[in-house]
Coordinates of C-alpha atoms in Angstrom, one line a residue:
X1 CA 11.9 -33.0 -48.1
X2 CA 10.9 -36.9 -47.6
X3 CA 14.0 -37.7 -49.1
X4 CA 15.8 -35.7 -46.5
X5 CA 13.6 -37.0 -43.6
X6 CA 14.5 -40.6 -44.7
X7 CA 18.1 -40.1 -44.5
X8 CA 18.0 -38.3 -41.7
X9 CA 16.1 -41.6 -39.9
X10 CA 19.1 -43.3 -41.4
X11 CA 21.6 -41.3 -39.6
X12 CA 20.1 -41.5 -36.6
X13 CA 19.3 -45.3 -36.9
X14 CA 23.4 -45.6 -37.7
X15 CA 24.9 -43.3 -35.6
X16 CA 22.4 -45.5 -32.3
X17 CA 23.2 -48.9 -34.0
X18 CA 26.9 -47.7 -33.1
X19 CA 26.7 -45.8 -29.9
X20 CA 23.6 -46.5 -28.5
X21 CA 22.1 -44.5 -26.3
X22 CA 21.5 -45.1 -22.3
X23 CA 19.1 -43.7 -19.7
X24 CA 20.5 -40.8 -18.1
X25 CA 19.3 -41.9 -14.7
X26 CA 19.6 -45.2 -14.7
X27 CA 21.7 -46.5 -17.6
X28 CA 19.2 -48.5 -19.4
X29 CA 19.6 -49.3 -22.4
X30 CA 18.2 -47.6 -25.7
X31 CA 16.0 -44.7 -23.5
X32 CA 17.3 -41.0 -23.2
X33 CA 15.2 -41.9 -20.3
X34 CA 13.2 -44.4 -19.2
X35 CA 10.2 -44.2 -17.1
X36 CA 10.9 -44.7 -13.7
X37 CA 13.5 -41.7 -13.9
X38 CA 11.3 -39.6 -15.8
X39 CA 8.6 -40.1 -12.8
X40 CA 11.0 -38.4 -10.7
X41 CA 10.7 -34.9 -12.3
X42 CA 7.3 -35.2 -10.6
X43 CA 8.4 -36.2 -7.5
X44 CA 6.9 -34.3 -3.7
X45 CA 9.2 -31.1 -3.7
X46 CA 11.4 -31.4 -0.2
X47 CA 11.9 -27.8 2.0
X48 CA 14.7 -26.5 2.5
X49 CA 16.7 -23.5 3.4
X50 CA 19.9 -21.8 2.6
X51 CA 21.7 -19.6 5.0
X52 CA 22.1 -15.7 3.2
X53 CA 22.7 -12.5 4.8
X54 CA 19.5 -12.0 6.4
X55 CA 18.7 -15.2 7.5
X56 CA 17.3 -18.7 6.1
X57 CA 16.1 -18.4 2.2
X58 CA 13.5 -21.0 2.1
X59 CA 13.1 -23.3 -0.9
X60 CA 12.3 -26.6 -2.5
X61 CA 14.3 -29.2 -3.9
X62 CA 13.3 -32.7 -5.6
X63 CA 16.0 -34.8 -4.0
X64 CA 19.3 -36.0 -2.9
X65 CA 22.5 -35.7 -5.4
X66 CA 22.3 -38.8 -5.8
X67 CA 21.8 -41.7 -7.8
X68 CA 19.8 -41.2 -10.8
X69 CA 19.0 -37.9 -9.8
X70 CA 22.4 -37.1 -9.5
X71 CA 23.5 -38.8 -13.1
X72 CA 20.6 -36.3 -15.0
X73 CA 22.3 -33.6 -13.4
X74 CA 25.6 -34.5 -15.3
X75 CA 24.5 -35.0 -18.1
X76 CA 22.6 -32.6 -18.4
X77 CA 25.8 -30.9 -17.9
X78 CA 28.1 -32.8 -19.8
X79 CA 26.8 -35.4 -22.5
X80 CA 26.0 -33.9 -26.1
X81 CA 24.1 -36.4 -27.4
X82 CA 21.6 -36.5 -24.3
X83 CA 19.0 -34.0 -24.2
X84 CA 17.2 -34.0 -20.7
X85 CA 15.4 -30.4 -21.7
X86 CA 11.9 -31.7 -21.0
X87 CA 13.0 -33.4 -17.9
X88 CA 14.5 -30.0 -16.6
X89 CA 11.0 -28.4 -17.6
X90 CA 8.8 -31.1 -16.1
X91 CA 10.5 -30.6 -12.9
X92 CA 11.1 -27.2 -13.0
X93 CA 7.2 -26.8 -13.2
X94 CA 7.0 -28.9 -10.1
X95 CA 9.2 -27.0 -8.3
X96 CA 7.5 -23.8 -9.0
X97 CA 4.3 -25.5 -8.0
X98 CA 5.9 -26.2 -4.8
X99 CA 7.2 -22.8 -4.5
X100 CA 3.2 -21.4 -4.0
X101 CA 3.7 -22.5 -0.1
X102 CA 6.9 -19.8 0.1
X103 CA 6.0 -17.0 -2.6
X104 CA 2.0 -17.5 -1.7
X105 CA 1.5 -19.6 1.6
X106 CA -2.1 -21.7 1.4
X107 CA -4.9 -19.5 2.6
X108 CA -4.1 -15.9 1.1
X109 CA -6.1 -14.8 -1.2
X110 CA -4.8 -13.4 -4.3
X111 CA -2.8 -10.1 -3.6
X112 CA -1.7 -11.2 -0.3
X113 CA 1.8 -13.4 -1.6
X114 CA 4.6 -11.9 -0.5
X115 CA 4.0 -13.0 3.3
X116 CA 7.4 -14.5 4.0
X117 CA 9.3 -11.2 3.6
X118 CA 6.1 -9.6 4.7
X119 CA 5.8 -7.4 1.7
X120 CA 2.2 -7.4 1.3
X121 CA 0.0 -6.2 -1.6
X122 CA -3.2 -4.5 -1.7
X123 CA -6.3 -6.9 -2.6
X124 CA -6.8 -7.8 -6.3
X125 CA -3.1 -6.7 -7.6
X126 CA -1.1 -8.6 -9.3
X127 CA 2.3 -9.6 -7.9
X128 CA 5.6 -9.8 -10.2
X129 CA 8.2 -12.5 -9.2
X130 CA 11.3 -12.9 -10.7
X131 CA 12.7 -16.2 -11.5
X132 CA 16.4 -15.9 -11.7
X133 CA 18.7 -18.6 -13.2
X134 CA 22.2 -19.1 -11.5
X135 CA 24.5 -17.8 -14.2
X136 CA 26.2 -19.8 -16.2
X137 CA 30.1 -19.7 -18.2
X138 CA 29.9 -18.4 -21.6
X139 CA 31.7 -22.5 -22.7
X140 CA 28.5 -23.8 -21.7
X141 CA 25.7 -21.5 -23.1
X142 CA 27.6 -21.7 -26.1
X143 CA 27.4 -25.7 -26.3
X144 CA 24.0 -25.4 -24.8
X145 CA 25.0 -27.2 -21.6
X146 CA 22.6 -24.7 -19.6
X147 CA 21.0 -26.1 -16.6
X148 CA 19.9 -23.6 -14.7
X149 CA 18.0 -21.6 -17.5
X150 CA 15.8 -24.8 -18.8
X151 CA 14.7 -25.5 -15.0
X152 CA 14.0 -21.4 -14.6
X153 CA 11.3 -21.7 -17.5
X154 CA 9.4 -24.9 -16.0
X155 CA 9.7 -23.2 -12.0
X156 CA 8.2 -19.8 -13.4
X157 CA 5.3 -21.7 -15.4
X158 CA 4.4 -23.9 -12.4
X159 CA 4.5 -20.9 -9.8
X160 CA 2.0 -18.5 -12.2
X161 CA -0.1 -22.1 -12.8
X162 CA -0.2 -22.7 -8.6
X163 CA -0.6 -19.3 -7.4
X164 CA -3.4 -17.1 -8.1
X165 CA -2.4 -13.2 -8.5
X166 CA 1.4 -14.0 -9.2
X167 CA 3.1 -13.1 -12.5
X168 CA 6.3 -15.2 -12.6
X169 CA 8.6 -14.2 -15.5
X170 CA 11.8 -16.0 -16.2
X171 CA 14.7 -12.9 -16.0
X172 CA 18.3 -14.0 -17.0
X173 CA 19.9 -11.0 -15.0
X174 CA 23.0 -12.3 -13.8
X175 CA 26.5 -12.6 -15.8
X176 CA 29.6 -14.4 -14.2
X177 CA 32.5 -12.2 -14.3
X178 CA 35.5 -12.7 -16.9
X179 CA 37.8 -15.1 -15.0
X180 CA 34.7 -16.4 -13.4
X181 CA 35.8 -20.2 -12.9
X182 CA 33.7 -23.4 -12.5
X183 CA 32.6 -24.9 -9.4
X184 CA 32.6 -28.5 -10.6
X185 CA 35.3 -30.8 -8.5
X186 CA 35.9 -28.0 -5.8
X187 CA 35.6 -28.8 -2.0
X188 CA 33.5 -26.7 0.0
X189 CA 35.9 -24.0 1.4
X190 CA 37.4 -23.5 -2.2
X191 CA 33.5 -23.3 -3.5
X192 CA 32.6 -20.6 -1.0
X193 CA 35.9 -18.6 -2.5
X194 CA 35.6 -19.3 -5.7
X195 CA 31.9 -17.7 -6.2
X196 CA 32.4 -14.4 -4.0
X197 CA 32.4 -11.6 -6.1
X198 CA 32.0 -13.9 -9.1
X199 CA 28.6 -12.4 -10.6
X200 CA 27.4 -9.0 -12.1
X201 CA 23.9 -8.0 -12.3
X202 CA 22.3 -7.2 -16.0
X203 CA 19.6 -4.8 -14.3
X204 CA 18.4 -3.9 -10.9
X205 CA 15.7 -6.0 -9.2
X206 CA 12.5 -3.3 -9.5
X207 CA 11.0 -2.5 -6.0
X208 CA 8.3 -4.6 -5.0
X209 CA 9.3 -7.9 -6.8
X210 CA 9.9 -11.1 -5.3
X211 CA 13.2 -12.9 -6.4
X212 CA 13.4 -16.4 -6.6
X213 CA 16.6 -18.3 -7.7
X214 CA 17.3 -21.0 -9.3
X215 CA 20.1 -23.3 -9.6
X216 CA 20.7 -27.0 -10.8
X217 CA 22.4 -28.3 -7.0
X218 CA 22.9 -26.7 -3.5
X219 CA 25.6 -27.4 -2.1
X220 CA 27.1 -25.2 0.2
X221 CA 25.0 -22.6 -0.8
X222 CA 28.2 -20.3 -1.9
X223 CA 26.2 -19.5 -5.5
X224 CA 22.8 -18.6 -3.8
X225 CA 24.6 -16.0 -1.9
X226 CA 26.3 -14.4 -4.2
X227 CA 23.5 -14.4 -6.1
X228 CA 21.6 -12.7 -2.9
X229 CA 24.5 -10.6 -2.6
X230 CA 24.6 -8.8 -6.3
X231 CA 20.4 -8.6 -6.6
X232 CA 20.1 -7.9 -3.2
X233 CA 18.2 -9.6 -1.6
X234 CA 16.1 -13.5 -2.3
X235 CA 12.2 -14.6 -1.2
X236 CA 12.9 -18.0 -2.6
X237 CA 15.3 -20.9 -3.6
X238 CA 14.5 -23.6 -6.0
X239 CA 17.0 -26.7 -7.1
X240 CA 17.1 -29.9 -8.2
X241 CA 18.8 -31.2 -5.6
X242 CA 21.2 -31.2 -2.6
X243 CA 23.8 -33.6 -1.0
X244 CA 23.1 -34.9 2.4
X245 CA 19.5 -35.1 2.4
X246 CA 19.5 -39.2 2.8
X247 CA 21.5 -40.0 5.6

């Protein structure tokens, strides 16, 4: 077992000596990342909203696509020998944390959440909320690419850690369709196509429970609303980031 440990460490040591690694972020040298970037997974969470079929969905992102923000996102996405996974769970968690002032606004006492869609419990029970990854192409879960589902995780565990009386359970309910394509390089018009009827639902949403999804970037907000669409309806929205927020 030592043995194998050792050349393992040797591996590794070669396979950097030749390609060394770079900050996701900000392209330093020899850090996965370094950290300044890492700080930013605990960055203020920023409102926001995204227009759906009943009105504004309110939600929190960290930032603007941009930048070193930006860069995690794609490689997160794309590079194989990166692994951002606690970077996605560290924000994630402040994200849900965040999410307390839309799922459980500041005052209520426990068994009152629920207020923006003004579904209100009865005092001392426990409220259910569903954190729902955007759904991702079968190429990518099976290369572990997954951004959504990693940042699900850390928003559920910071919403049940930040809000009293809420039981936040990560639920993997949606499936993309076969023929399903990806929304990478599309313009906005061709986005807003390209995701309409493009998701199934694994289960029905049980009455009662709050729905918050999550997805890696906002854009145009075509993949919140179909998500909306197929589970029928959203409390909450919770990214990593979206374009246009720096002007």
């Amino acid at each position: 077992m030592a043995g194998a440990r050792r050349l393992g460490g040797l591996v590794d040591g070669l396979w950097g000596a030749l390609l060394p690694v770079q900050c996701a972020g900000c392209l330093a040298w020899d850090e996965v990342l370094c950290p300044s970037c890492r700080s930013l997974a605990a960055a203020p969470a920023l409102p926001t909203a995204v227009d759906g079929a009943r009105g504004p969905i309110p939600g929190v992102v960290l930032g603007d696509y941009s930048g070193p923000l930006r860069r995690i996102v794609l490689t997160a996405k794309h590079a194989a020998r990166t692994d951002v996974s606690d970077f996605l769970d560290e924000a994630g968690a402040a994200l849900g944390t965040s999410l307390r002032e839309v799922v459980a606004p500041v005052g209520s006492p426990p068994g009152r959440v629920g207020g923006v869609t003004g579904r209100v419990c009865a005092a001392g029970e426990a409220v259910t909320v569903w954190v729902v990854p955007a759904p991702s192409s079968w190429r990518r879960r099976l290369r572990g690419r997954s951004v959504a589902l990693p940042l699900a995780r850390g928003v559920a565990r910071g919403l049940a850690s930040a809000a009293p009386g809420v039981r936040a359970c990560v639920v993997d309910v949606l499936a993309l369709r076969v023929g399903a394509g990806s929304q990478s390089g599309k313009a906005g018009a061709a986005r807003v196509v390209g995701r309409m009827g493009s998701m199934r639902p694994r289960a029905e949403v049980p009455a009662g429970v709050l729905v918050v999804a999550v997805d890696d970037v906002v854009t145009t907000g075509a993949t919140i609303r179909e998500m909306e669409r197929v589970l029928g309806r959203l409390d909450g929205v919770a990214a990593l980031c979206r374009p246009g927020l720096i002007s």
